[in-house]
mmCIF file with all atom_site columns, C-alpha atoms in Angstrom:
data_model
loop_
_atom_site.group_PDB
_atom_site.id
_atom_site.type_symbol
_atom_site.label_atom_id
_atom_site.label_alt_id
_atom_site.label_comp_id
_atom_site.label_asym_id
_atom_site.label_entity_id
_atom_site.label_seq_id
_atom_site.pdbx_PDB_ins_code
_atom_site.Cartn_x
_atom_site.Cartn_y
_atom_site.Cartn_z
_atom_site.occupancy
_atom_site.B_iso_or_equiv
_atom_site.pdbx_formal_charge
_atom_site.auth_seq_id
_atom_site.auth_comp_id
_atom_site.auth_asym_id
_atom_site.auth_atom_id
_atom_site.pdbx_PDB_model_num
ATOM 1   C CA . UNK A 1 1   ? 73.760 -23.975 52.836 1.00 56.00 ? 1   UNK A CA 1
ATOM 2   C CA . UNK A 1 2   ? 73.860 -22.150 56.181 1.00 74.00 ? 2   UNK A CA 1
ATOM 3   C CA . UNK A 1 3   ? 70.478 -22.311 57.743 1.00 92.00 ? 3   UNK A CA 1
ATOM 4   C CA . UNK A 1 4   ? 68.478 -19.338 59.730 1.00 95.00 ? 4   UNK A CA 1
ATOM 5   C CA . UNK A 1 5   ? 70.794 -17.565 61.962 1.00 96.00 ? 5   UNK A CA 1
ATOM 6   C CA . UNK A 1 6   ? 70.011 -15.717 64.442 1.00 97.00 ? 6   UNK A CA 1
ATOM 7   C CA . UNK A 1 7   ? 72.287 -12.935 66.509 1.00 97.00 ? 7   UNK A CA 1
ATOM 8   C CA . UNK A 1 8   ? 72.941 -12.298 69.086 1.00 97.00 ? 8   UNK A CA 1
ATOM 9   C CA . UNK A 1 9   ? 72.742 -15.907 71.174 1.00 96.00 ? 9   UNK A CA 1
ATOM 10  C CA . UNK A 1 10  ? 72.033 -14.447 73.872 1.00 96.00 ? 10  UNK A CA 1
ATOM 11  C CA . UNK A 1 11  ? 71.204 -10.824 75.644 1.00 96.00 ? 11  UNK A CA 1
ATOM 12  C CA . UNK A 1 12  ? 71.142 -9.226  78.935 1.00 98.00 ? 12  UNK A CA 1
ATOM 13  C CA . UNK A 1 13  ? 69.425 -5.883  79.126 1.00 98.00 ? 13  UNK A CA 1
ATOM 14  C CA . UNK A 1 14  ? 68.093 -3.345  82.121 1.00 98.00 ? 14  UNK A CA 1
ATOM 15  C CA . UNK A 1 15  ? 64.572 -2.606  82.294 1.00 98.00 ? 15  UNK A CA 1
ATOM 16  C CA . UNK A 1 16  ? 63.662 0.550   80.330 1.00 98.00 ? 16  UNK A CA 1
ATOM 17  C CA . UNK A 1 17  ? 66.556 -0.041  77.728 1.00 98.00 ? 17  UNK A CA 1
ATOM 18  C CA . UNK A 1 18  ? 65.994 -1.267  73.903 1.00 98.00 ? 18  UNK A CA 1
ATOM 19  C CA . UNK A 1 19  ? 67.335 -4.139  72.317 1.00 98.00 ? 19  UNK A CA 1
ATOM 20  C CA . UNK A 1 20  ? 67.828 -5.425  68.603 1.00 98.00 ? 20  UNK A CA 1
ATOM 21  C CA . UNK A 1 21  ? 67.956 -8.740  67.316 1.00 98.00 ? 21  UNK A CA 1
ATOM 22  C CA . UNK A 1 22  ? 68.655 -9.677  64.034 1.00 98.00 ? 22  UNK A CA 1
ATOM 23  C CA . UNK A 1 23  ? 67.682 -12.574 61.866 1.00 98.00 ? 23  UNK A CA 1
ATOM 24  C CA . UNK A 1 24  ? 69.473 -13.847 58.256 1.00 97.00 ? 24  UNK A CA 1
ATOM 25  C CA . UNK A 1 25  ? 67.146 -15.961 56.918 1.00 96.00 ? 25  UNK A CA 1
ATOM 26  C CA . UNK A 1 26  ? 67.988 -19.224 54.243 1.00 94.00 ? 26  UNK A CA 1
ATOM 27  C CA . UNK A 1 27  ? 69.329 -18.365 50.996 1.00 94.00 ? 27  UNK A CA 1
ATOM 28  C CA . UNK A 1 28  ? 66.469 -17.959 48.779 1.00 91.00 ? 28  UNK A CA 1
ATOM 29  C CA . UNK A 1 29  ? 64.012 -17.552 51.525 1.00 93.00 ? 29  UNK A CA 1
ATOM 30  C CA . UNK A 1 30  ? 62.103 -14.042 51.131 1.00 93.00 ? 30  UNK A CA 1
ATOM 31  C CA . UNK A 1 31  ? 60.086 -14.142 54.083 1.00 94.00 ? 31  UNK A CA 1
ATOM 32  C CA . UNK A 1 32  ? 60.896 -13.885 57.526 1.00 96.00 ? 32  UNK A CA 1
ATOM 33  C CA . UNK A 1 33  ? 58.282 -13.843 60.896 1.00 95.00 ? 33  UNK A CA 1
ATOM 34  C CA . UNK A 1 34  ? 59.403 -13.077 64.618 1.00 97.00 ? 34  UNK A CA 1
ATOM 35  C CA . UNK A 1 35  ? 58.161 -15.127 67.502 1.00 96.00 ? 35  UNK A CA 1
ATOM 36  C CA . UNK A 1 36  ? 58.436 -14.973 71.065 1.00 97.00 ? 36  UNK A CA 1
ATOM 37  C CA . UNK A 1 37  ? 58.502 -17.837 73.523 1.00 95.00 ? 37  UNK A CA 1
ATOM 38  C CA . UNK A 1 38  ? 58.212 -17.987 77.254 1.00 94.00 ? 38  UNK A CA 1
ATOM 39  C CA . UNK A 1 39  ? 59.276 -20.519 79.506 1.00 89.00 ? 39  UNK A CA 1
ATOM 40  C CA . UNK A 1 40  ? 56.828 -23.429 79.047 1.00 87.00 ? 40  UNK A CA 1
ATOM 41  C CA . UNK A 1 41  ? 54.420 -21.789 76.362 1.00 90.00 ? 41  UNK A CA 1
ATOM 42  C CA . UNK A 1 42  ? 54.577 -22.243 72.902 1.00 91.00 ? 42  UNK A CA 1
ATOM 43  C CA . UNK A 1 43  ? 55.636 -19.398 70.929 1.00 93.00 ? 43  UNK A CA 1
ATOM 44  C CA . UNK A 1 44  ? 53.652 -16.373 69.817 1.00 94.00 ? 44  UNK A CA 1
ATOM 45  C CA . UNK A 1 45  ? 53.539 -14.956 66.593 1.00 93.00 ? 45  UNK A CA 1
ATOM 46  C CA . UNK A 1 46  ? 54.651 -10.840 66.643 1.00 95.00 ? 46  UNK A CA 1
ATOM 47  C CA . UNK A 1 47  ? 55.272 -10.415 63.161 1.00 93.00 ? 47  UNK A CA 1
ATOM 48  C CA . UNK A 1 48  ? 56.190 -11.724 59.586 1.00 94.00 ? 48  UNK A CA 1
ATOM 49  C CA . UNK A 1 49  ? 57.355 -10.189 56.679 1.00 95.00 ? 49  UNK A CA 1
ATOM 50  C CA . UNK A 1 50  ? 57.412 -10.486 52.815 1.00 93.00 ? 50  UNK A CA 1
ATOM 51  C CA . UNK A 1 51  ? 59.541 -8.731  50.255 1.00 92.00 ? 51  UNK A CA 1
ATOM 52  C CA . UNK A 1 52  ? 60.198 -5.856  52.544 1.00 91.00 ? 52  UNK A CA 1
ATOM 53  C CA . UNK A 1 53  ? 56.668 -5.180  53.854 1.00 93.00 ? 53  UNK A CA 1
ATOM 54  C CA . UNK A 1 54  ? 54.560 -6.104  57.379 1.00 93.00 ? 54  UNK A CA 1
ATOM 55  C CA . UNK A 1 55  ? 52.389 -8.650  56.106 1.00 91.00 ? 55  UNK A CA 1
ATOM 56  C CA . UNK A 1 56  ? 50.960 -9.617  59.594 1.00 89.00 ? 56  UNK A CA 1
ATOM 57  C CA . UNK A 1 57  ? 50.810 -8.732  63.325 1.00 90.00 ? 57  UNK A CA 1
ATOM 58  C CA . UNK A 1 58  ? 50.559 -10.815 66.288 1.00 90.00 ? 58  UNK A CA 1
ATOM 59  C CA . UNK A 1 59  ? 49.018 -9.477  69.626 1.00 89.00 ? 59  UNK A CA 1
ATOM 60  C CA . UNK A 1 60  ? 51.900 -7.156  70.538 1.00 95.00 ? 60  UNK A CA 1
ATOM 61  C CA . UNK A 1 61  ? 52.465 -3.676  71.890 1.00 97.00 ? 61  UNK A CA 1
ATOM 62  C CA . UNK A 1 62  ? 53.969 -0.693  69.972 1.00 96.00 ? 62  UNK A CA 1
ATOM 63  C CA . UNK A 1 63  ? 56.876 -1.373  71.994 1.00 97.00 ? 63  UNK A CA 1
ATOM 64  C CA . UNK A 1 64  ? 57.864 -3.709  69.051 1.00 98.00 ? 64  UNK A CA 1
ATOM 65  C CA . UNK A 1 65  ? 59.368 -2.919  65.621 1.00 97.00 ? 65  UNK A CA 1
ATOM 66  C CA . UNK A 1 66  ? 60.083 -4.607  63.177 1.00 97.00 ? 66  UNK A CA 1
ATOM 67  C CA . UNK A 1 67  ? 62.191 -4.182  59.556 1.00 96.00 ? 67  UNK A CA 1
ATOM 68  C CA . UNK A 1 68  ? 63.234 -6.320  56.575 1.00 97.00 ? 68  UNK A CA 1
ATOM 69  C CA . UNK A 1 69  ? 65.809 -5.421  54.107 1.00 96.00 ? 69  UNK A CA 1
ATOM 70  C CA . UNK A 1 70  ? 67.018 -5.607  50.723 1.00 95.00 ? 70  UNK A CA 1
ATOM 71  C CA . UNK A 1 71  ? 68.309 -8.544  51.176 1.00 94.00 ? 71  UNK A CA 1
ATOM 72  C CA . UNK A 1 72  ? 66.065 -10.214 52.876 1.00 96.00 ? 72  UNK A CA 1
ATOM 73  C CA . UNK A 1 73  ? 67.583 -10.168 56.376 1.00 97.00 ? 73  UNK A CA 1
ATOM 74  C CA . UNK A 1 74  ? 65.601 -8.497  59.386 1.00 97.00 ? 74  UNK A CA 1
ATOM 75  C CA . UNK A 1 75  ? 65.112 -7.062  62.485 1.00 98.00 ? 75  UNK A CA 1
ATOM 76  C CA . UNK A 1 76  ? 63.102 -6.972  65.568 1.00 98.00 ? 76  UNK A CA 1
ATOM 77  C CA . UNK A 1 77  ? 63.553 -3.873  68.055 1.00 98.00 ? 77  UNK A CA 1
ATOM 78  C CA . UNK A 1 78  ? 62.064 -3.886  71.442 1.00 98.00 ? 78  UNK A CA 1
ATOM 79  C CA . UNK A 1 79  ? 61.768 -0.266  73.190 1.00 97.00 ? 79  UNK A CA 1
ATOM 80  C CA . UNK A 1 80  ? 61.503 0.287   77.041 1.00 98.00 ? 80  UNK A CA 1
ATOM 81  C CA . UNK A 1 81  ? 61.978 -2.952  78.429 1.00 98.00 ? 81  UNK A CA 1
ATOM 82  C CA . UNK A 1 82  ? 60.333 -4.908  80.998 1.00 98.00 ? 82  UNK A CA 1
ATOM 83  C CA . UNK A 1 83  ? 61.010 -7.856  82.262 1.00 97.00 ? 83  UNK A CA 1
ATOM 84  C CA . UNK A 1 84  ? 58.093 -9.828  81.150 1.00 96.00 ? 84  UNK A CA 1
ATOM 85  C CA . UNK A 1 85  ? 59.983 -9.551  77.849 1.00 97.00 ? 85  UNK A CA 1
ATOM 86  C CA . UNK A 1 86  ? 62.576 -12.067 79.232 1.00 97.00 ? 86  UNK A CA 1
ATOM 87  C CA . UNK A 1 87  ? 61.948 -14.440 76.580 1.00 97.00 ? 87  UNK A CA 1
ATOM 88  C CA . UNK A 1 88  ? 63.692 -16.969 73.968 1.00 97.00 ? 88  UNK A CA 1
ATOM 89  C CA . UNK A 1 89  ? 62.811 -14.932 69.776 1.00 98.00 ? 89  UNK A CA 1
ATOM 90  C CA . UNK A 1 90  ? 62.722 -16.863 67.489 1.00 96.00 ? 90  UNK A CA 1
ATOM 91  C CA . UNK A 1 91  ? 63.078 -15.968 63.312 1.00 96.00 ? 91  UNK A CA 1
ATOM 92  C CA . UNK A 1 92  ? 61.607 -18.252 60.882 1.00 94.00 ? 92  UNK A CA 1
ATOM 93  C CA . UNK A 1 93  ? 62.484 -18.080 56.795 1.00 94.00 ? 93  UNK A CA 1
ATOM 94  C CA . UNK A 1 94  ? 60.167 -19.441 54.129 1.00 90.00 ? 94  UNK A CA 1
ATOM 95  C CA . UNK A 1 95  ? 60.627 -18.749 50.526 1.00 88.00 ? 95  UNK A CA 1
ATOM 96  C CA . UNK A 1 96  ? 56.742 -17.643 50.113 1.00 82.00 ? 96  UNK A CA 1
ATOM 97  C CA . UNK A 1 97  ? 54.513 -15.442 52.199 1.00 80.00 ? 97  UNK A CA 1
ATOM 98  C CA . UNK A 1 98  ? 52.554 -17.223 54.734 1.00 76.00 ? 98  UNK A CA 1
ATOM 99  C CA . UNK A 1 99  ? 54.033 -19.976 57.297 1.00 78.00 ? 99  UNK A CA 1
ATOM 100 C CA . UNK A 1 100 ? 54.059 -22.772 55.152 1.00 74.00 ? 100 UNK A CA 1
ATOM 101 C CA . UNK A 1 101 ? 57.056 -25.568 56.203 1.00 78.00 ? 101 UNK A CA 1
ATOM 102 C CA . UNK A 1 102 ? 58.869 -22.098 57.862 1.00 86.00 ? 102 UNK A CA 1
ATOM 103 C CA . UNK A 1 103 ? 62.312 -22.757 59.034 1.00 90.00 ? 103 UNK A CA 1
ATOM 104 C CA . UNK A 1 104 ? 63.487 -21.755 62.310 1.00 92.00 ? 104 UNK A CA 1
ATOM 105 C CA . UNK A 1 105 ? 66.930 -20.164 63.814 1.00 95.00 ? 105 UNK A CA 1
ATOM 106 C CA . UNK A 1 106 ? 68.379 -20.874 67.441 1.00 94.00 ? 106 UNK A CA 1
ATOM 107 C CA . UNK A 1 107 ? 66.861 -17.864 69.038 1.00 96.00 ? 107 UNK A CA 1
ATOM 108 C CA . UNK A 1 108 ? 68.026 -15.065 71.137 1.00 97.00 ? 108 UNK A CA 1
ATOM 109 C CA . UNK A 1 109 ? 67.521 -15.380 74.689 1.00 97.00 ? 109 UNK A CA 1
ATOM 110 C CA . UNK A 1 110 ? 66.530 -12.007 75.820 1.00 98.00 ? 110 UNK A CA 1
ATOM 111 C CA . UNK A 1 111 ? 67.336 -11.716 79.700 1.00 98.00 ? 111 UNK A CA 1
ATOM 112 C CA . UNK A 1 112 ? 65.755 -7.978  80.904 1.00 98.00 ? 112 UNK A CA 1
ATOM 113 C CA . UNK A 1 113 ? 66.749 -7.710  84.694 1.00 97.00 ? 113 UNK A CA 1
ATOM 114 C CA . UNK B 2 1   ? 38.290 -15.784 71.014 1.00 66.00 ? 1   UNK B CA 1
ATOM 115 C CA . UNK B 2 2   ? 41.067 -17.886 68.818 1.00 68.00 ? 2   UNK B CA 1
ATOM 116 C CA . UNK B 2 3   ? 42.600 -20.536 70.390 1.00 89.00 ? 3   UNK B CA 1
ATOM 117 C CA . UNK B 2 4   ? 44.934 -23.544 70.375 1.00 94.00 ? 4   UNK B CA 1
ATOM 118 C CA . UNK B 2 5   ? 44.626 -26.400 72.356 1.00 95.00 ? 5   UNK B CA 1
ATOM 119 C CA . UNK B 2 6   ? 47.322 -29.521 73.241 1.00 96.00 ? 6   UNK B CA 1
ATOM 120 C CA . UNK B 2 7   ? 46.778 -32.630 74.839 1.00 96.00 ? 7   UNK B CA 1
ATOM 121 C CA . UNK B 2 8   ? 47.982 -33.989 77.298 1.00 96.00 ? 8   UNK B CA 1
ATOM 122 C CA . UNK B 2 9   ? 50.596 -31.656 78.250 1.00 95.00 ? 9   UNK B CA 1
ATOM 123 C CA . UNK B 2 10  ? 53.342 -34.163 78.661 1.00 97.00 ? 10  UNK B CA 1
ATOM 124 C CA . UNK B 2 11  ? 53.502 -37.622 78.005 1.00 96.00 ? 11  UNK B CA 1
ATOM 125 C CA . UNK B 2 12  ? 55.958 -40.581 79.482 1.00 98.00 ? 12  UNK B CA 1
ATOM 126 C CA . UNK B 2 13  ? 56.560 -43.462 77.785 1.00 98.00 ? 13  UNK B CA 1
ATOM 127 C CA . UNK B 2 14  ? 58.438 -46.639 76.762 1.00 97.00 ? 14  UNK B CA 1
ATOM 128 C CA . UNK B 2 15  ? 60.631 -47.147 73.613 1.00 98.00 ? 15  UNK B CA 1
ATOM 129 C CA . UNK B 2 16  ? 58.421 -48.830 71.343 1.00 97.00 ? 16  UNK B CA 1
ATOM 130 C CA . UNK B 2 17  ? 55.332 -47.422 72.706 1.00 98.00 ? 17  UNK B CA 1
ATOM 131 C CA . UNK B 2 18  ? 52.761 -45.919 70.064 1.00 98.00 ? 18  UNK B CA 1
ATOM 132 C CA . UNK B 2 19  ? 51.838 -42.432 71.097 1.00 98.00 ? 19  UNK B CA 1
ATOM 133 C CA . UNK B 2 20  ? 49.039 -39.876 69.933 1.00 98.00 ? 20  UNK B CA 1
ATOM 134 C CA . UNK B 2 21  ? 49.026 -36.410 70.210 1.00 98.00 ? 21  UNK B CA 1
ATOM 135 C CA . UNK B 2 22  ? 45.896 -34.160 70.343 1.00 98.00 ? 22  UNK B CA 1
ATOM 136 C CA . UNK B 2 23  ? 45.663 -30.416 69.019 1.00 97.00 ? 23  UNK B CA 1
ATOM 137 C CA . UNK B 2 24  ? 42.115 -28.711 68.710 1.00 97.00 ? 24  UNK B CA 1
ATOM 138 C CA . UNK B 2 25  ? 41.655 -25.322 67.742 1.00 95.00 ? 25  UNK B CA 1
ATOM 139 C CA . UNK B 2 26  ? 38.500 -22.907 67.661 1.00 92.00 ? 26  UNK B CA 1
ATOM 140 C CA . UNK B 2 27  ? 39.474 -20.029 64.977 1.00 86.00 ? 27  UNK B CA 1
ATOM 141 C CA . UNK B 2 28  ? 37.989 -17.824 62.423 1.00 82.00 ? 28  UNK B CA 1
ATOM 142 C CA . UNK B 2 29  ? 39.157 -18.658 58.366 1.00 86.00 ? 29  UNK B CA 1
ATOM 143 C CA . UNK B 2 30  ? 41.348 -21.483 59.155 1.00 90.00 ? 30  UNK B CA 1
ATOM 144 C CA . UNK B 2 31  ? 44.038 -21.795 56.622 1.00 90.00 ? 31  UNK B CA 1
ATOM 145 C CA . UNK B 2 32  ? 46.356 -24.754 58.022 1.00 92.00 ? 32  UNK B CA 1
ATOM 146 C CA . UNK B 2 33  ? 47.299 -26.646 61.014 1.00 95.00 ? 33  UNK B CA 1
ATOM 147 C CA . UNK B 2 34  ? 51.009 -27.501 61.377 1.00 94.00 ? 34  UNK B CA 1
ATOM 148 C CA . UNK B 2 35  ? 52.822 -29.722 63.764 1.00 96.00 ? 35  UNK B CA 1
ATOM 149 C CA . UNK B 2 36  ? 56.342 -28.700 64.535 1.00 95.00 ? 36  UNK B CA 1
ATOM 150 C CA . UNK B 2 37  ? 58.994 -31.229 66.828 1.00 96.00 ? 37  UNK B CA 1
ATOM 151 C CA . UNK B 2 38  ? 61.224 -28.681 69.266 1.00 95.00 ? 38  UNK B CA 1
ATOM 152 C CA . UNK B 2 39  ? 64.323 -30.619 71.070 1.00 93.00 ? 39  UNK B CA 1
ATOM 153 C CA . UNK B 2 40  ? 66.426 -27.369 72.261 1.00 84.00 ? 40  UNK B CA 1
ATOM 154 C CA . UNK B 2 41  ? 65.636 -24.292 70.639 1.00 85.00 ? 41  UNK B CA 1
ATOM 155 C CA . UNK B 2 42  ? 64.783 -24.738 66.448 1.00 90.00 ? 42  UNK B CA 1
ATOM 156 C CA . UNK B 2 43  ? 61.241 -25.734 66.417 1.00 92.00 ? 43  UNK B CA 1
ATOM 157 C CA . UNK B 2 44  ? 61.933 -28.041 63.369 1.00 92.00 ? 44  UNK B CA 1
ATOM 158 C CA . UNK B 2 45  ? 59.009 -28.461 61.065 1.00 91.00 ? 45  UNK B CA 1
ATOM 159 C CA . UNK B 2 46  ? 57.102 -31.874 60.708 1.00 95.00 ? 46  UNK B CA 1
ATOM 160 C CA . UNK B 2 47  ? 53.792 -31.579 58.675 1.00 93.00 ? 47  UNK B CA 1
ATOM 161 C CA . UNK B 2 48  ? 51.269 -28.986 57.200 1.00 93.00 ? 48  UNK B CA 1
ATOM 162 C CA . UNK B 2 49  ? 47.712 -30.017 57.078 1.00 95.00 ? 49  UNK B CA 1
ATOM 163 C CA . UNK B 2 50  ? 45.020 -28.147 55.195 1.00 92.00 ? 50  UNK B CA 1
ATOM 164 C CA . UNK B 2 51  ? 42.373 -30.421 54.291 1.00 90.00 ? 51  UNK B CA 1
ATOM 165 C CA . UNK B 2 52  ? 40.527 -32.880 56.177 1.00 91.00 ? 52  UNK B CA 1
ATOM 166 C CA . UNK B 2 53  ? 40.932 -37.109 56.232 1.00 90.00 ? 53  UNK B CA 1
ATOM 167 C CA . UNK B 2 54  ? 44.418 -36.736 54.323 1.00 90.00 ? 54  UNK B CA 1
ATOM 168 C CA . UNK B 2 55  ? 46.994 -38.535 56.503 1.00 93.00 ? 55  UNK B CA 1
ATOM 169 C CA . UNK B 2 56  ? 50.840 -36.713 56.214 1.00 94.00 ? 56  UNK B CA 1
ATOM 170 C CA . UNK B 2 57  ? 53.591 -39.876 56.698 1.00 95.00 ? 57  UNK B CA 1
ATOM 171 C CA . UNK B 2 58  ? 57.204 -39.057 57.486 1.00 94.00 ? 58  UNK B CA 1
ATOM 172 C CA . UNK B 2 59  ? 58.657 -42.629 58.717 1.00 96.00 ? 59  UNK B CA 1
ATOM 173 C CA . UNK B 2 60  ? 57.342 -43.372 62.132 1.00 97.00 ? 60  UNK B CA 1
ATOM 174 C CA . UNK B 2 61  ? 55.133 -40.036 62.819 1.00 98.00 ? 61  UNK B CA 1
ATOM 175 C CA . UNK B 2 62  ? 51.703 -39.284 60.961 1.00 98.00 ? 62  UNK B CA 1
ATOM 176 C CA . UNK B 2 63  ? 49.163 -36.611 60.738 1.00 97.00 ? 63  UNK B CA 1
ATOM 177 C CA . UNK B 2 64  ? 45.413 -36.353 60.265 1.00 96.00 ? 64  UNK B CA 1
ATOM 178 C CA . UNK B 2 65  ? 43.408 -33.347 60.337 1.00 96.00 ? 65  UNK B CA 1
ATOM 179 C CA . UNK B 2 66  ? 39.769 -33.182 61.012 1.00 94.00 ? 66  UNK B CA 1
ATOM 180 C CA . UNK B 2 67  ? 38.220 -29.902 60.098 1.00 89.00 ? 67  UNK B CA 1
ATOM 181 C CA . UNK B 2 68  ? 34.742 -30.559 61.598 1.00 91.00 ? 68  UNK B CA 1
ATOM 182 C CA . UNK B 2 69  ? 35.414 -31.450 64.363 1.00 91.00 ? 69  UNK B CA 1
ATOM 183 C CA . UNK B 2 70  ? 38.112 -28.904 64.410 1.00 93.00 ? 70  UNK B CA 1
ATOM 184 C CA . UNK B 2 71  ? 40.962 -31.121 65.627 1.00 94.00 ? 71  UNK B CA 1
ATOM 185 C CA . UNK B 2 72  ? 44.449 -32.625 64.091 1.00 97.00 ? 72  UNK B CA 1
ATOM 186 C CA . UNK B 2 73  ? 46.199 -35.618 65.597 1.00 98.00 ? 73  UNK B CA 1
ATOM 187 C CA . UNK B 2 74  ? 49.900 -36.202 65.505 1.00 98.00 ? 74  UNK B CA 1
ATOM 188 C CA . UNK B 2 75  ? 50.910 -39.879 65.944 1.00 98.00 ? 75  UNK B CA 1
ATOM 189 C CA . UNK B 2 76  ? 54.459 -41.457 66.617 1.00 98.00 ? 76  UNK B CA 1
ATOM 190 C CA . UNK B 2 77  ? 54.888 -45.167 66.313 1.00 98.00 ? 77  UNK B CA 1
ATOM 191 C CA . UNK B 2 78  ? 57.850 -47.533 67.843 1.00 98.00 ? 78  UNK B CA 1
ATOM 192 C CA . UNK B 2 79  ? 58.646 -44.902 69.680 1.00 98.00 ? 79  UNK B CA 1
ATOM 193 C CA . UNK B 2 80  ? 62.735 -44.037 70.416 1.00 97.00 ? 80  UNK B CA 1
ATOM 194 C CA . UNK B 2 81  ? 64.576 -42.027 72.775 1.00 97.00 ? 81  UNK B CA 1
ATOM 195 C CA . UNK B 2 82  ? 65.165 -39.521 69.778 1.00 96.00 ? 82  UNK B CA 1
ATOM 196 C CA . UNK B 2 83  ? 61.590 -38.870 69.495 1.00 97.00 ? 83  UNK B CA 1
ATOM 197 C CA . UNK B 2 84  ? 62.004 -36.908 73.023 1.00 98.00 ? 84  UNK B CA 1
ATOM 198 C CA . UNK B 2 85  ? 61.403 -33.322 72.871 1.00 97.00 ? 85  UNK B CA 1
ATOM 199 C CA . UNK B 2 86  ? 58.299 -30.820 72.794 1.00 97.00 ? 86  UNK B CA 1
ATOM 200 C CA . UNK B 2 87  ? 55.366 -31.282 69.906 1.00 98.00 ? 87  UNK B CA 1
ATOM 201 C CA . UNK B 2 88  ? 53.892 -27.719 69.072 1.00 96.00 ? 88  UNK B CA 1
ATOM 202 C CA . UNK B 2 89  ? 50.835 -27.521 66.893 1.00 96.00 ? 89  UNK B CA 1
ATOM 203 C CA . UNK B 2 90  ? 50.270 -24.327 65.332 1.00 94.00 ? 90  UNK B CA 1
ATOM 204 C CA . UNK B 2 91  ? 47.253 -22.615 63.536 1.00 93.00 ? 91  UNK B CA 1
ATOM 205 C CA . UNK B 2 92  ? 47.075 -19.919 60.761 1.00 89.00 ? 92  UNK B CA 1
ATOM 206 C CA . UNK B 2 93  ? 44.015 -18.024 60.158 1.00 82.00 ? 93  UNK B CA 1
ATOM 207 C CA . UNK B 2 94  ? 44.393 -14.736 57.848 1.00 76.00 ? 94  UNK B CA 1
ATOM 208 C CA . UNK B 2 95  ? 47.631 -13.399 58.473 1.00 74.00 ? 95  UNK B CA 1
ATOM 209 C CA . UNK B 2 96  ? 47.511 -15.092 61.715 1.00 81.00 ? 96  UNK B CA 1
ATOM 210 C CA . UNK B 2 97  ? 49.160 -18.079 63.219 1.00 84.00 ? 97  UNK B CA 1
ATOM 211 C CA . UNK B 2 98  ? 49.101 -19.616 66.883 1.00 90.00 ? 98  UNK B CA 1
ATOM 212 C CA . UNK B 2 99  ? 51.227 -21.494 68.825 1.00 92.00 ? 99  UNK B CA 1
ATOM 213 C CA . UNK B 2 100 ? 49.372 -24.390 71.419 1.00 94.00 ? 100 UNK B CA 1
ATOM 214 C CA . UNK B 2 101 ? 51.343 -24.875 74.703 1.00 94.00 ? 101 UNK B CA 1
ATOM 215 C CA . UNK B 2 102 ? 53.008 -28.057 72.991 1.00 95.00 ? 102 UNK B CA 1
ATOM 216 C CA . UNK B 2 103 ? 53.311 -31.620 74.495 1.00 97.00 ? 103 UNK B CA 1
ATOM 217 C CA . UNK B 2 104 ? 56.468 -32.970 76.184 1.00 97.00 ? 104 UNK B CA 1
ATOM 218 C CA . UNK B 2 105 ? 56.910 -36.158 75.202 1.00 98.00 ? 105 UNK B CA 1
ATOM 219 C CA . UNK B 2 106 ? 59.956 -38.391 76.801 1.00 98.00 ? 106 UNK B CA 1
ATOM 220 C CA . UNK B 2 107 ? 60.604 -41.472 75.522 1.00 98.00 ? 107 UNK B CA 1
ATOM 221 C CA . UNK B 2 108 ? 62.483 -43.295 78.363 1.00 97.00 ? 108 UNK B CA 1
ATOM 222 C CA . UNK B 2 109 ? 64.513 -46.715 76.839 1.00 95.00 ? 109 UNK B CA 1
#
C-alpha cells in the first residue's frame, strides 16, 4: 500500500504569489491535517479535516485555505506570499477524526524568495 | 497560554547508553500526548498516551505519561546509531494539537 504522498517535493515561489500543495492520504484513511515546520521548530498544526469538512484550525492567517475531496485527498492553498512562509508542510492521514497514530508524507518544501 | 515543552534540546550519546526524554505541557482539556521519531522529513509515529502511570513498550523505547504533574517521558534503552534523529512530543486539546521544539538525539557508535 502506497503511503501519504505528498506533491509537489519541492517549490519555489516569489513573494506575493500563491501556491498549492496537495496531499493523497493512505488508502482507507478519511482524515487528513496540514502542518507547517520551520527550520529547527517542531511543526504547527494549520488544519485537519474529516469526511470533507474543517474540523480544526491551528493559529494561522486567512492567507491559508484549505479543501478535502471526495475522495479523500486534499489541499492546502497559501495566498500572497511572504517569505516567512518558507517552510517544510507536512500532510498527515488517519482513518478517524482526531490525531490519533496519524501518518505522515515527505513534505513540500516551500521556498518563497 | 498552551504550550509544549522538550528537554534538553539535543542530546549526545554513546551506543548503548540509556537515554530519557522530557516533554511537559500546560494546556486546557488535554486529550493525548504523543511522541513521534523524525529522521529526514516523515515524522513517524511512536506512542499515544492518554492516561496516566500506563507505560507504552515498542522494543527498546517506552512511554509514561503523568497527568498531574503534567509531563510524559520518552525513554530509549541500548541505545544504536539508528535511534539518531529528532523526538517531537505533541499535545491535543479540543480540536487542537501542538508540536514541542523536539530533541535531537545522536547516538554516536
Amino acid at each position: 500500500d502506497a503511503g501519504v504522498t505528498q506533491s509537489p517535493t519541492h517549490l519555489i515561489k516569489t513573494r506575493g504569489q500563491q501556491v498549492t500543495l496537495r496531499c493523497s492520504p493512505i488508502s482507507g484513511h478519511k482524515s487528513v491535517s496540514w502542518y507547517q515546520q520551520v527550520l529547527g521548530q517542531g511543526p504547527q498544526f494549520i488544519f485537519q479535516y474529516y469526511e470533507k469538512e474543517e474540523r480544526g484550525r491551528g493559529n494561522f492567517p486567512d492567507r491559508f485555505s484549505a479543501r478535502q475531496f471526495p475522495n479523500y485527498s486534499s489541499e492546502l492553498n497559501v495566498n500572497a506570499l511572504l517569505l516567512g512562509d518558507s517552510a517544510l508542510y507536512l500532510c498527515a492521514s488517519s482513518f478517524t477524526q482526531g490525531f490519533a497514530e496519524a501518518f505522515f508524507g515527505q513534505g513540500t518544501r516551500l521556498t518563497v524568495v | 497560554e498552551d504550550k509544549v515543552v522538550q528537554s534538553p534540546l539535543s542530546l549526545v550519546v554513546h551506543e548503548g547508553d540509556t537515554v530519557t526524554l522530557n516533554c511537559s505541557y500546560e494546556v486546557t482539556n488535554f486529550r493525548s500526548l504523543l511522541w513521534y521519531k523524525q529522521e529526514k522529513k516523515a515524522p513517524t509515529f511512536l506512542f499515544m498516551l492518554t492516561s496516566s502511570g500506563i507505560e507504552k513498550k515498542s522494543g527498546r523505547l517506552s512511554s509514561i505519561l503523568d497527568k498531574k504533574e503534567l509531563f510524559s517521558i520518552l525513554n530509549i534503552t541500548a541505545t544504536q546509531t539508528g535511534d539518531s534523529a529528532i523526538y517531537l512530543c505533541a499535545v491535543v486539546w479540543n480540536n487542537d494539537m501542538r508540536f514541542g521544539a523536539g530533541t535531537r538525539l545522536t547516538v554516536k557508535p
